[in-house]
């Protein structure tokens, strides 16, 4: 299967600072990437859809000025949590979409980033 | 909002037993996928079943799909301790290509 690399895997930051998380598709080009947030023992909540060369599409309730997404190339999308607060502490996961055979697409996930804001 | 709903939420079995979990969804789909997540890790794709398929096998995994009931099941046969993980179903809705909708997951614990 395809490989998606997410970095860093863990980060601790102070309140008020910004944190950047990278998501790279290593062996395929991904025009679309997705960013999810996962609370402990909960499911993945889609935050936004990142499209190469255009603005990200945010889900309802997700602050776009808080969670900045940049998809500057076909292999890299970044999520920046700006002015982080303790309530932003969570597990963030990205996925990259690859066109599969026929009518479906395949999603490959990064290993996730555990963000802790202190 | 999450579309898929898994049942049960948690499952505890012994090695060698089979584990069955179900997923229900609400809208039309292109396909349904099952993922596995070890604690604090990313998701690993297990199997994809298309909307025109009814059953699919992959190793010890068996997935069924009933589009009339909007439900799917994942069966893990002859479970092993290494199967301990959370399992999520994800639907690919027909009205939003590639935007997977995840269920809440089933936490499976397999004891030796």
mmCIF file with all atom_site columns, C-alpha atoms in Angstrom:
data_model
loop_
_atom_site.group_PDB
_atom_site.id
_atom_site.type_symbol
_atom_site.label_atom_id
_atom_site.label_alt_id
_atom_site.label_comp_id
_atom_site.label_asym_id
_atom_site.label_entity_id
_atom_site.label_seq_id
_atom_site.pdbx_PDB_ins_code
_atom_site.Cartn_x
_atom_site.Cartn_y
_atom_site.Cartn_z
_atom_site.occupancy
_atom_site.B_iso_or_equiv
_atom_site.pdbx_formal_charge
_atom_site.auth_seq_id
_atom_site.auth_comp_id
_atom_site.auth_asym_id
_atom_site.auth_atom_id
_atom_site.pdbx_PDB_model_num
ATOM 1   C CA . UNK A 1 1   ? 0.000   0.000   0.000   1.00 0.00 ? 1   UNK A CA 1
ATOM 2   C CA . UNK A 1 2   ? 0.911   3.631   -0.318  1.00 0.00 ? 2   UNK A CA 1
ATOM 3   C CA . UNK A 1 3   ? 2.767   5.451   2.434   1.00 0.00 ? 3   UNK A CA 1
ATOM 4   C CA . UNK A 1 4   ? 1.736   8.632   4.155   1.00 0.00 ? 4   UNK A CA 1
ATOM 5   C CA . UNK A 1 5   ? 4.148   10.147  6.598   1.00 0.00 ? 5   UNK A CA 1
ATOM 6   C CA . UNK A 1 6   ? 2.979   12.512  9.306   1.00 0.00 ? 6   UNK A CA 1
ATOM 7   C CA . UNK A 1 7   ? 5.377   14.547  11.398  1.00 0.00 ? 7   UNK A CA 1
ATOM 8   C CA . UNK A 1 8   ? 5.846   15.069  14.254  1.00 0.00 ? 8   UNK A CA 1
ATOM 9   C CA . UNK A 1 9   ? 4.317   12.088  16.013  1.00 0.00 ? 9   UNK A CA 1
ATOM 10  C CA . UNK A 1 10  ? 4.256   13.928  19.322  1.00 0.00 ? 10  UNK A CA 1
ATOM 11  C CA . UNK A 1 11  ? 4.556   17.568  20.232  1.00 0.00 ? 11  UNK A CA 1
ATOM 12  C CA . UNK A 1 12  ? 4.203   19.503  23.449  1.00 0.00 ? 12  UNK A CA 1
ATOM 13  C CA . UNK A 1 13  ? 3.846   23.242  23.225  1.00 0.00 ? 13  UNK A CA 1
ATOM 14  C CA . UNK A 1 14  ? 3.023   26.167  25.455  1.00 0.00 ? 14  UNK A CA 1
ATOM 15  C CA . UNK A 1 15  ? -0.285  27.978  25.347  1.00 0.00 ? 15  UNK A CA 1
ATOM 16  C CA . UNK A 1 16  ? -0.274  30.762  22.832  1.00 0.00 ? 16  UNK A CA 1
ATOM 17  C CA . UNK A 1 17  ? 2.296   29.265  20.522  1.00 0.00 ? 17  UNK A CA 1
ATOM 18  C CA . UNK A 1 18  ? 1.690   27.758  17.101  1.00 0.00 ? 18  UNK A CA 1
ATOM 19  C CA . UNK A 1 19  ? 2.396   24.231  15.994  1.00 0.00 ? 19  UNK A CA 1
ATOM 20  C CA . UNK A 1 20  ? 2.803   22.938  12.461  1.00 0.00 ? 20  UNK A CA 1
ATOM 21  C CA . UNK A 1 21  ? 2.031   19.359  11.507  1.00 0.00 ? 21  UNK A CA 1
ATOM 22  C CA . UNK A 1 22  ? 3.136   17.951  8.171   1.00 0.00 ? 22  UNK A CA 1
ATOM 23  C CA . UNK A 1 23  ? 1.505   15.257  6.109   1.00 0.00 ? 23  UNK A CA 1
ATOM 24  C CA . UNK A 1 24  ? 3.400   13.813  3.165   1.00 0.00 ? 24  UNK A CA 1
ATOM 25  C CA . UNK A 1 25  ? 2.438   11.232  0.600   1.00 0.00 ? 25  UNK A CA 1
ATOM 26  C CA . UNK A 1 26  ? 5.713   9.466   -0.063  1.00 0.00 ? 26  UNK A CA 1
ATOM 27  C CA . UNK A 1 27  ? 5.052   7.406   -3.140  1.00 0.00 ? 27  UNK A CA 1
ATOM 28  C CA . UNK A 1 28  ? 2.069   8.934   -4.845  1.00 0.00 ? 28  UNK A CA 1
ATOM 29  C CA . UNK A 1 29  ? 0.642   12.318  -5.646  1.00 0.00 ? 29  UNK A CA 1
ATOM 30  C CA . UNK A 1 30  ? -2.330  13.392  -3.605  1.00 0.00 ? 30  UNK A CA 1
ATOM 31  C CA . UNK A 1 31  ? -4.469  16.199  -4.924  1.00 0.00 ? 31  UNK A CA 1
ATOM 32  C CA . UNK A 1 32  ? -6.671  15.849  -1.881  1.00 0.00 ? 32  UNK A CA 1
ATOM 33  C CA . UNK A 1 33  ? -5.728  15.337  1.730   1.00 0.00 ? 33  UNK A CA 1
ATOM 34  C CA . UNK A 1 34  ? -7.927  15.274  4.791   1.00 0.00 ? 34  UNK A CA 1
ATOM 35  C CA . UNK A 1 35  ? -7.295  16.350  8.343   1.00 0.00 ? 35  UNK A CA 1
ATOM 36  C CA . UNK A 1 36  ? -9.026  14.648  11.233  1.00 0.00 ? 36  UNK A CA 1
ATOM 37  C CA . UNK A 1 37  ? -9.119  15.158  14.942  1.00 0.00 ? 37  UNK A CA 1
ATOM 38  C CA . UNK A 1 38  ? -9.670  12.327  17.355  1.00 0.00 ? 38  UNK A CA 1
ATOM 39  C CA . UNK A 1 39  ? -10.592 12.607  21.003  1.00 0.00 ? 39  UNK A CA 1
ATOM 40  C CA . UNK A 1 40  ? -9.718  9.783   23.417  1.00 0.00 ? 40  UNK A CA 1
ATOM 41  C CA . UNK A 1 41  ? -11.665 6.631   22.677  1.00 0.00 ? 41  UNK A CA 1
ATOM 42  C CA . UNK A 1 42  ? -13.712 8.453   20.086  1.00 0.00 ? 42  UNK A CA 1
ATOM 43  C CA . UNK A 1 43  ? -14.016 8.340   16.361  1.00 0.00 ? 43  UNK A CA 1
ATOM 44  C CA . UNK A 1 44  ? -12.271 10.521  13.842  1.00 0.00 ? 44  UNK A CA 1
ATOM 45  C CA . UNK A 1 45  ? -13.843 13.883  13.234  1.00 0.00 ? 45  UNK A CA 1
ATOM 46  C CA . UNK A 1 46  ? -13.172 15.397  9.841   1.00 0.00 ? 46  UNK A CA 1
ATOM 47  C CA . UNK A 1 47  ? -11.835 18.920  10.226  1.00 0.00 ? 47  UNK A CA 1
ATOM 48  C CA . UNK A 1 48  ? -11.082 19.960  6.695   1.00 0.00 ? 48  UNK A CA 1
ATOM 49  C CA . UNK A 1 49  ? -10.370 18.904  3.160   1.00 0.00 ? 49  UNK A CA 1
ATOM 50  C CA . UNK A 1 50  ? -7.087  20.127  1.773   1.00 0.00 ? 50  UNK A CA 1
ATOM 51  C CA . UNK A 1 51  ? -6.886  20.617  -1.980  1.00 0.00 ? 51  UNK A CA 1
ATOM 52  C CA . UNK A 1 52  ? -3.618  21.193  -3.762  1.00 0.00 ? 52  UNK A CA 1
ATOM 53  C CA . UNK A 1 53  ? -3.348  24.704  -5.091  1.00 0.00 ? 53  UNK A CA 1
ATOM 54  C CA . UNK A 1 54  ? -6.570  25.987  -3.584  1.00 0.00 ? 54  UNK A CA 1
ATOM 55  C CA . UNK A 1 55  ? -8.077  26.902  -0.263  1.00 0.00 ? 55  UNK A CA 1
ATOM 56  C CA . UNK A 1 56  ? -9.038  24.201  2.172   1.00 0.00 ? 56  UNK A CA 1
ATOM 57  C CA . UNK A 1 57  ? -12.658 23.383  2.793   1.00 0.00 ? 57  UNK A CA 1
ATOM 58  C CA . UNK A 1 58  ? -13.502 23.370  6.472   1.00 0.00 ? 58  UNK A CA 1
ATOM 59  C CA . UNK A 1 59  ? -16.235 21.389  8.170   1.00 0.00 ? 59  UNK A CA 1
ATOM 60  C CA . UNK A 1 60  ? -18.880 23.190  10.112  1.00 0.00 ? 60  UNK A CA 1
ATOM 61  C CA . UNK A 1 61  ? -17.670 24.343  13.481  1.00 0.00 ? 61  UNK A CA 1
ATOM 62  C CA . UNK A 1 62  ? -13.974 24.234  12.632  1.00 0.00 ? 62  UNK A CA 1
ATOM 63  C CA . UNK A 1 63  ? -12.265 27.613  12.839  1.00 0.00 ? 63  UNK A CA 1
ATOM 64  C CA . UNK A 1 64  ? -10.240 28.189  9.699   1.00 0.00 ? 64  UNK A CA 1
ATOM 65  C CA . UNK A 1 65  ? -8.200  30.957  11.302  1.00 0.00 ? 65  UNK A CA 1
ATOM 66  C CA . UNK A 1 66  ? -7.343  28.634  14.132  1.00 0.00 ? 66  UNK A CA 1
ATOM 67  C CA . UNK A 1 67  ? -6.410  25.634  12.026  1.00 0.00 ? 67  UNK A CA 1
ATOM 68  C CA . UNK A 1 68  ? -4.497  26.859  9.011   1.00 0.00 ? 68  UNK A CA 1
ATOM 69  C CA . UNK A 1 69  ? -4.108  24.391  6.195   1.00 0.00 ? 69  UNK A CA 1
ATOM 70  C CA . UNK A 1 70  ? -1.698  24.704  3.323   1.00 0.00 ? 70  UNK A CA 1
ATOM 71  C CA . UNK A 1 71  ? -1.430  22.236  0.458   1.00 0.00 ? 71  UNK A CA 1
ATOM 72  C CA . UNK A 1 72  ? 1.361   23.710  -1.582  1.00 0.00 ? 72  UNK A CA 1
ATOM 73  C CA . UNK A 1 73  ? 2.371   20.610  -3.489  1.00 0.00 ? 73  UNK A CA 1
ATOM 74  C CA . UNK A 1 74  ? 0.948   17.290  -4.570  1.00 0.00 ? 74  UNK A CA 1
ATOM 75  C CA . UNK A 1 75  ? 2.792   15.512  -1.782  1.00 0.00 ? 75  UNK A CA 1
ATOM 76  C CA . UNK A 1 76  ? 2.578   17.842  1.173   1.00 0.00 ? 76  UNK A CA 1
ATOM 77  C CA . UNK A 1 77  ? -0.163  19.348  3.279   1.00 0.00 ? 77  UNK A CA 1
ATOM 78  C CA . UNK A 1 78  ? 0.412   21.164  6.530   1.00 0.00 ? 78  UNK A CA 1
ATOM 79  C CA . UNK A 1 79  ? -1.875  21.915  9.443   1.00 0.00 ? 79  UNK A CA 1
ATOM 80  C CA . UNK A 1 80  ? -0.887  24.773  11.711  1.00 0.00 ? 80  UNK A CA 1
ATOM 81  C CA . UNK A 1 81  ? -2.637  25.098  15.036  1.00 0.00 ? 81  UNK A CA 1
ATOM 82  C CA . UNK A 1 82  ? -2.340  28.783  15.806  1.00 0.00 ? 82  UNK A CA 1
ATOM 83  C CA . UNK A 1 83  ? -2.332  30.287  19.282  1.00 0.00 ? 83  UNK A CA 1
ATOM 84  C CA . UNK A 1 84  ? -2.782  26.864  20.764  1.00 0.00 ? 84  UNK A CA 1
ATOM 85  C CA . UNK A 1 85  ? -4.757  26.366  23.960  1.00 0.00 ? 85  UNK A CA 1
ATOM 86  C CA . UNK A 1 86  ? -5.073  23.326  26.203  1.00 0.00 ? 86  UNK A CA 1
ATOM 87  C CA . UNK A 1 87  ? -8.431  22.467  24.643  1.00 0.00 ? 87  UNK A CA 1
ATOM 88  C CA . UNK A 1 88  ? -6.630  22.002  21.322  1.00 0.00 ? 88  UNK A CA 1
ATOM 89  C CA . UNK A 1 89  ? -4.796  19.058  22.831  1.00 0.00 ? 89  UNK A CA 1
ATOM 90  C CA . UNK A 1 90  ? -5.797  16.073  20.780  1.00 0.00 ? 90  UNK A CA 1
ATOM 91  C CA . UNK A 1 91  ? -4.715  13.445  18.299  1.00 0.00 ? 91  UNK A CA 1
ATOM 92  C CA . UNK A 1 92  ? -4.581  14.799  14.762  1.00 0.00 ? 92  UNK A CA 1
ATOM 93  C CA . UNK A 1 93  ? -4.497  12.457  11.784  1.00 0.00 ? 93  UNK A CA 1
ATOM 94  C CA . UNK A 1 94  ? -4.129  13.193  8.117   1.00 0.00 ? 94  UNK A CA 1
ATOM 95  C CA . UNK A 1 95  ? -5.046  11.068  5.157   1.00 0.00 ? 95  UNK A CA 1
ATOM 96  C CA . UNK A 1 96  ? -4.105  11.342  1.514   1.00 0.00 ? 96  UNK A CA 1
ATOM 97  C CA . UNK A 1 97  ? -6.392  10.252  -1.243  1.00 0.00 ? 97  UNK A CA 1
ATOM 98  C CA . UNK A 1 98  ? -5.255  8.214   -4.205  1.00 0.00 ? 98  UNK A CA 1
ATOM 99  C CA . UNK A 1 99  ? -7.495  7.470   -7.106  1.00 0.00 ? 99  UNK A CA 1
ATOM 100 C CA . UNK A 1 100 ? -8.191  3.778   -7.148  1.00 0.00 ? 100 UNK A CA 1
ATOM 101 C CA . UNK A 1 101 ? -9.530  1.517   -9.823  1.00 0.00 ? 101 UNK A CA 1
ATOM 102 C CA . UNK A 1 102 ? -12.904 2.343   -11.151 1.00 0.00 ? 102 UNK A CA 1
ATOM 103 C CA . UNK A 1 103 ? -15.166 4.530   -9.128  1.00 0.00 ? 103 UNK A CA 1
ATOM 104 C CA . UNK A 1 104 ? -13.544 4.550   -5.745  1.00 0.00 ? 104 UNK A CA 1
ATOM 105 C CA . UNK A 1 105 ? -10.635 6.308   -4.146  1.00 0.00 ? 105 UNK A CA 1
ATOM 106 C CA . UNK A 1 106 ? -8.318  4.957   -1.534  1.00 0.00 ? 106 UNK A CA 1
ATOM 107 C CA . UNK A 1 107 ? -7.353  6.833   1.585   1.00 0.00 ? 107 UNK A CA 1
ATOM 108 C CA . UNK A 1 108 ? -4.038  6.278   3.286   1.00 0.00 ? 108 UNK A CA 1
ATOM 109 C CA . UNK A 1 109 ? -3.489  7.567   6.773   1.00 0.00 ? 109 UNK A CA 1
ATOM 110 C CA . UNK A 1 110 ? -0.554  9.062   8.541   1.00 0.00 ? 110 UNK A CA 1
ATOM 111 C CA . UNK A 1 111 ? 0.464   7.731   11.912  1.00 0.00 ? 111 UNK A CA 1
ATOM 112 C CA . UNK A 1 112 ? -1.052  10.698  13.721  1.00 0.00 ? 112 UNK A CA 1
ATOM 113 C CA . UNK A 1 113 ? 0.281   13.528  15.854  1.00 0.00 ? 113 UNK A CA 1
ATOM 114 C CA . UNK A 1 114 ? -0.373  13.727  19.565  1.00 0.00 ? 114 UNK A CA 1
ATOM 115 C CA . UNK A 1 115 ? -0.545  17.410  20.462  1.00 0.00 ? 115 UNK A CA 1
ATOM 116 C CA . UNK A 1 116 ? -0.380  18.445  24.091  1.00 0.00 ? 116 UNK A CA 1
ATOM 117 C CA . UNK A 1 117 ? -0.739  22.118  24.942  1.00 0.00 ? 117 UNK A CA 1
ATOM 118 C CA . UNK A 1 118 ? 0.437   23.066  28.411  1.00 0.00 ? 118 UNK A CA 1
ATOM 119 C CA . UNK B 2 1   ? -21.372 14.298  11.623  1.00 0.00 ? 1   UNK B CA 1
ATOM 120 C CA . UNK B 2 2   ? -20.373 10.668  11.791  1.00 0.00 ? 2   UNK B CA 1
ATOM 121 C CA . UNK B 2 3   ? -22.438 8.395   9.639   1.00 0.00 ? 3   UNK B CA 1
ATOM 122 C CA . UNK B 2 4   ? -21.297 4.942   10.582  1.00 0.00 ? 4   UNK B CA 1
ATOM 123 C CA . UNK B 2 5   ? -22.268 3.476   13.896  1.00 0.00 ? 5   UNK B CA 1
ATOM 124 C CA . UNK B 2 6   ? -20.492 0.440   15.182  1.00 0.00 ? 6   UNK B CA 1
ATOM 125 C CA . UNK B 2 7   ? -21.913 -2.202  17.418  1.00 0.00 ? 7   UNK B CA 1
ATOM 126 C CA . UNK B 2 8   ? -20.791 -3.299  19.926  1.00 0.00 ? 8   UNK B CA 1
ATOM 127 C CA . UNK B 2 9   ? -18.725 -0.463  21.337  1.00 0.00 ? 9   UNK B CA 1
ATOM 128 C CA . UNK B 2 10  ? -16.446 -2.905  23.066  1.00 0.00 ? 10  UNK B CA 1
ATOM 129 C CA . UNK B 2 11  ? -15.744 -6.588  22.703  1.00 0.00 ? 11  UNK B CA 1
ATOM 130 C CA . UNK B 2 12  ? -13.634 -8.848  24.873  1.00 0.00 ? 12  UNK B CA 1
ATOM 131 C CA . UNK B 2 13  ? -12.811 -12.345 23.685  1.00 0.00 ? 13  UNK B CA 1
ATOM 132 C CA . UNK B 2 14  ? -10.224 -15.045 24.122  1.00 0.00 ? 14  UNK B CA 1
ATOM 133 C CA . UNK B 2 15  ? -7.631  -16.082 21.592  1.00 0.00 ? 15  UNK B CA 1
ATOM 134 C CA . UNK B 2 16  ? -9.011  -18.475 19.040  1.00 0.00 ? 16  UNK B CA 1
ATOM 135 C CA . UNK B 2 17  ? -12.549 -17.121 19.247  1.00 0.00 ? 17  UNK B CA 1
ATOM 136 C CA . UNK B 2 18  ? -14.195 -15.178 16.470  1.00 0.00 ? 18  UNK B CA 1
ATOM 137 C CA . UNK B 2 19  ? -14.954 -11.498 16.791  1.00 0.00 ? 19  UNK B CA 1
ATOM 138 C CA . UNK B 2 20  ? -17.900 -9.951  15.007  1.00 0.00 ? 20  UNK B CA 1
ATOM 139 C CA . UNK B 2 21  ? -18.723 -6.283  14.837  1.00 0.00 ? 21  UNK B CA 1
ATOM 140 C CA . UNK B 2 22  ? -21.379 -4.441  12.931  1.00 0.00 ? 22  UNK B CA 1
ATOM 141 C CA . UNK B 2 23  ? -21.676 -1.080  11.280  1.00 0.00 ? 23  UNK B CA 1
ATOM 142 C CA . UNK B 2 24  ? -24.789 0.772   10.233  1.00 0.00 ? 24  UNK B CA 1
ATOM 143 C CA . UNK B 2 25  ? -24.975 3.853   8.068   1.00 0.00 ? 25  UNK B CA 1
ATOM 144 C CA . UNK B 2 26  ? -27.591 6.222   6.759   1.00 0.00 ? 26  UNK B CA 1
ATOM 145 C CA . UNK B 2 27  ? -26.968 7.370   3.204   1.00 0.00 ? 27  UNK B CA 1
ATOM 146 C CA . UNK B 2 28  ? -26.050 5.886   -0.157  1.00 0.00 ? 28  UNK B CA 1
ATOM 147 C CA . UNK B 2 29  ? -22.443 4.889   -0.444  1.00 0.00 ? 29  UNK B CA 1
ATOM 148 C CA . UNK B 2 30  ? -19.833 4.109   -3.079  1.00 0.00 ? 30  UNK B CA 1
ATOM 149 C CA . UNK B 2 31  ? -18.036 1.734   -0.786  1.00 0.00 ? 31  UNK B CA 1
ATOM 150 C CA . UNK B 2 32  ? -17.477 0.882   2.847   1.00 0.00 ? 32  UNK B CA 1
ATOM 151 C CA . UNK B 2 33  ? -14.095 0.408   4.392   1.00 0.00 ? 33  UNK B CA 1
ATOM 152 C CA . UNK B 2 34  ? -12.842 -1.081  7.636   1.00 0.00 ? 34  UNK B CA 1
ATOM 153 C CA . UNK B 2 35  ? -9.836  0.258   9.457   1.00 0.00 ? 35  UNK B CA 1
ATOM 154 C CA . UNK B 2 36  ? -7.881  -0.800  12.462  1.00 0.00 ? 36  UNK B CA 1
ATOM 155 C CA . UNK B 2 37  ? -6.222  1.495   14.978  1.00 0.00 ? 37  UNK B CA 1
ATOM 156 C CA . UNK B 2 38  ? -3.823  0.480   17.663  1.00 0.00 ? 38  UNK B CA 1
ATOM 157 C CA . UNK B 2 39  ? -3.829  2.712   20.700  1.00 0.00 ? 39  UNK B CA 1
ATOM 158 C CA . UNK B 2 40  ? -2.392  6.137   19.906  1.00 0.00 ? 40  UNK B CA 1
ATOM 159 C CA . UNK B 2 41  ? -1.501  5.217   16.353  1.00 0.00 ? 41  UNK B CA 1
ATOM 160 C CA . UNK B 2 42  ? -2.745  5.970   12.880  1.00 0.00 ? 42  UNK B CA 1
ATOM 161 C CA . UNK B 2 43  ? -5.281  3.971   10.968  1.00 0.00 ? 43  UNK B CA 1
ATOM 162 C CA . UNK B 2 44  ? -4.501  0.910   8.953   1.00 0.00 ? 44  UNK B CA 1
ATOM 163 C CA . UNK B 2 45  ? -6.749  0.015   6.058   1.00 0.00 ? 45  UNK B CA 1
ATOM 164 C CA . UNK B 2 46  ? -8.056  -3.521  6.344   1.00 0.00 ? 46  UNK B CA 1
ATOM 165 C CA . UNK B 2 47  ? -10.548 -4.060  3.597   1.00 0.00 ? 47  UNK B CA 1
ATOM 166 C CA . UNK B 2 48  ? -12.831 -2.222  1.188   1.00 0.00 ? 48  UNK B CA 1
ATOM 167 C CA . UNK B 2 49  ? -16.139 -3.519  -0.073  1.00 0.00 ? 49  UNK B CA 1
ATOM 168 C CA . UNK B 2 50  ? -17.898 -1.825  -2.949  1.00 0.00 ? 50  UNK B CA 1
ATOM 169 C CA . UNK B 2 51  ? -21.580 -1.046  -2.931  1.00 0.00 ? 51  UNK B CA 1
ATOM 170 C CA . UNK B 2 52  ? -22.257 -3.761  -5.509  1.00 0.00 ? 52  UNK B CA 1
ATOM 171 C CA . UNK B 2 53  ? -20.463 -6.428  -3.502  1.00 0.00 ? 53  UNK B CA 1
ATOM 172 C CA . UNK B 2 54  ? -22.036 -8.493  -0.756  1.00 0.00 ? 54  UNK B CA 1
ATOM 173 C CA . UNK B 2 55  ? -19.126 -10.298 0.790   1.00 0.00 ? 55  UNK B CA 1
ATOM 174 C CA . UNK B 2 56  ? -15.384 -10.079 0.741   1.00 0.00 ? 56  UNK B CA 1
ATOM 175 C CA . UNK B 2 57  ? -12.568 -12.032 2.349   1.00 0.00 ? 57  UNK B CA 1
ATOM 176 C CA . UNK B 2 58  ? -9.027  -11.118 3.212   1.00 0.00 ? 58  UNK B CA 1
ATOM 177 C CA . UNK B 2 59  ? -7.044  -13.594 5.276   1.00 0.00 ? 59  UNK B CA 1
ATOM 178 C CA . UNK B 2 60  ? -8.878  -14.030 8.579   1.00 0.00 ? 60  UNK B CA 1
ATOM 179 C CA . UNK B 2 61  ? -11.213 -11.151 7.792   1.00 0.00 ? 61  UNK B CA 1
ATOM 180 C CA . UNK B 2 62  ? -14.659 -11.492 6.336   1.00 0.00 ? 62  UNK B CA 1
ATOM 181 C CA . UNK B 2 63  ? -16.768 -8.474  5.512   1.00 0.00 ? 63  UNK B CA 1
ATOM 182 C CA . UNK B 2 64  ? -20.386 -8.421  4.460   1.00 0.00 ? 64  UNK B CA 1
ATOM 183 C CA . UNK B 2 65  ? -22.420 -5.557  3.110   1.00 0.00 ? 65  UNK B CA 1
ATOM 184 C CA . UNK B 2 66  ? -26.188 -5.279  2.960   1.00 0.00 ? 66  UNK B CA 1
ATOM 185 C CA . UNK B 2 67  ? -27.084 -2.072  1.171   1.00 0.00 ? 67  UNK B CA 1
ATOM 186 C CA . UNK B 2 68  ? -30.810 -2.659  1.649   1.00 0.00 ? 68  UNK B CA 1
ATOM 187 C CA . UNK B 2 69  ? -30.296 -2.578  5.403   1.00 0.00 ? 69  UNK B CA 1
ATOM 188 C CA . UNK B 2 70  ? -27.421 -0.121  5.186   1.00 0.00 ? 70  UNK B CA 1
ATOM 189 C CA . UNK B 2 71  ? -25.252 -2.298  7.323   1.00 0.00 ? 71  UNK B CA 1
ATOM 190 C CA . UNK B 2 72  ? -21.958 -4.129  7.244   1.00 0.00 ? 72  UNK B CA 1
ATOM 191 C CA . UNK B 2 73  ? -20.237 -6.648  9.449   1.00 0.00 ? 73  UNK B CA 1
ATOM 192 C CA . UNK B 2 74  ? -16.607 -7.472  10.060  1.00 0.00 ? 74  UNK B CA 1
ATOM 193 C CA . UNK B 2 75  ? -15.680 -10.934 11.251  1.00 0.00 ? 75  UNK B CA 1
ATOM 194 C CA . UNK B 2 76  ? -12.227 -11.762 12.517  1.00 0.00 ? 76  UNK B CA 1
ATOM 195 C CA . UNK B 2 77  ? -11.768 -15.490 12.739  1.00 0.00 ? 77  UNK B CA 1
ATOM 196 C CA . UNK B 2 78  ? -9.416  -17.325 15.083  1.00 0.00 ? 78  UNK B CA 1
ATOM 197 C CA . UNK B 2 79  ? -8.491  -14.099 16.858  1.00 0.00 ? 79  UNK B CA 1
ATOM 198 C CA . UNK B 2 80  ? -5.052  -13.473 18.258  1.00 0.00 ? 80  UNK B CA 1
ATOM 199 C CA . UNK B 2 81  ? -3.812  -11.204 21.021  1.00 0.00 ? 81  UNK B CA 1
ATOM 200 C CA . UNK B 2 82  ? -2.264  -9.039  18.310  1.00 0.00 ? 82  UNK B CA 1
ATOM 201 C CA . UNK B 2 83  ? -5.761  -8.319  16.982  1.00 0.00 ? 83  UNK B CA 1
ATOM 202 C CA . UNK B 2 84  ? -6.386  -6.164  20.053  1.00 0.00 ? 84  UNK B CA 1
ATOM 203 C CA . UNK B 2 85  ? -7.225  -2.742  18.635  1.00 0.00 ? 85  UNK B CA 1
ATOM 204 C CA . UNK B 2 86  ? -10.082 -0.431  17.764  1.00 0.00 ? 86  UNK B CA 1
ATOM 205 C CA . UNK B 2 87  ? -11.889 -1.141  14.541  1.00 0.00 ? 87  UNK B CA 1
ATOM 206 C CA . UNK B 2 88  ? -13.676 1.534   12.570  1.00 0.00 ? 88  UNK B CA 1
ATOM 207 C CA . UNK B 2 89  ? -15.960 1.368   9.623   1.00 0.00 ? 89  UNK B CA 1
ATOM 208 C CA . UNK B 2 90  ? -15.896 4.252   7.180   1.00 0.00 ? 90  UNK B CA 1
ATOM 209 C CA . UNK B 2 91  ? -18.340 4.969   4.422   1.00 0.00 ? 91  UNK B CA 1
ATOM 210 C CA . UNK B 2 92  ? -17.616 6.793   1.197   1.00 0.00 ? 92  UNK B CA 1
ATOM 211 C CA . UNK B 2 93  ? -20.923 8.585   0.538   1.00 0.00 ? 93  UNK B CA 1
ATOM 212 C CA . UNK B 2 94  ? -22.088 9.002   -3.034  1.00 0.00 ? 94  UNK B CA 1
ATOM 213 C CA . UNK B 2 95  ? -22.643 12.724  -2.535  1.00 0.00 ? 95  UNK B CA 1
ATOM 214 C CA . UNK B 2 96  ? -19.144 13.526  -1.291  1.00 0.00 ? 96  UNK B CA 1
ATOM 215 C CA . UNK B 2 97  ? -16.396 11.665  -3.096  1.00 0.00 ? 97  UNK B CA 1
ATOM 216 C CA . UNK B 2 98  ? -13.571 10.526  -0.896  1.00 0.00 ? 98  UNK B CA 1
ATOM 217 C CA . UNK B 2 99  ? -14.880 12.246  2.215   1.00 0.00 ? 99  UNK B CA 1
ATOM 218 C CA . UNK B 2 100 ? -14.966 9.266   4.488   1.00 0.00 ? 100 UNK B CA 1
ATOM 219 C CA . UNK B 2 101 ? -17.438 9.213   7.335   1.00 0.00 ? 101 UNK B CA 1
ATOM 220 C CA . UNK B 2 102 ? -16.210 7.249   10.324  1.00 0.00 ? 102 UNK B CA 1
ATOM 221 C CA . UNK B 2 103 ? -18.151 5.413   12.938  1.00 0.00 ? 103 UNK B CA 1
ATOM 222 C CA . UNK B 2 104 ? -17.358 5.518   16.629  1.00 0.00 ? 104 UNK B CA 1
ATOM 223 C CA . UNK B 2 105 ? -15.450 2.258   16.515  1.00 0.00 ? 105 UNK B CA 1
ATOM 224 C CA . UNK B 2 106 ? -15.436 -1.058  18.302  1.00 0.00 ? 106 UNK B CA 1
ATOM 225 C CA . UNK B 2 107 ? -12.713 -1.631  20.826  1.00 0.00 ? 107 UNK B CA 1
ATOM 226 C CA . UNK B 2 108 ? -11.630 -5.261  20.683  1.00 0.00 ? 108 UNK B CA 1
ATOM 227 C CA . UNK B 2 109 ? -9.558  -6.905  23.390  1.00 0.00 ? 109 UNK B CA 1
ATOM 228 C CA . UNK B 2 110 ? -8.252  -10.393 22.774  1.00 0.00 ? 110 UNK B CA 1
ATOM 229 C CA . UNK B 2 111 ? -6.846  -12.110 25.816  1.00 0.00 ? 111 UNK B CA 1
ATOM 230 C CA . UNK B 2 112 ? -4.368  -14.983 25.567  1.00 0.00 ? 112 UNK B CA 1
#
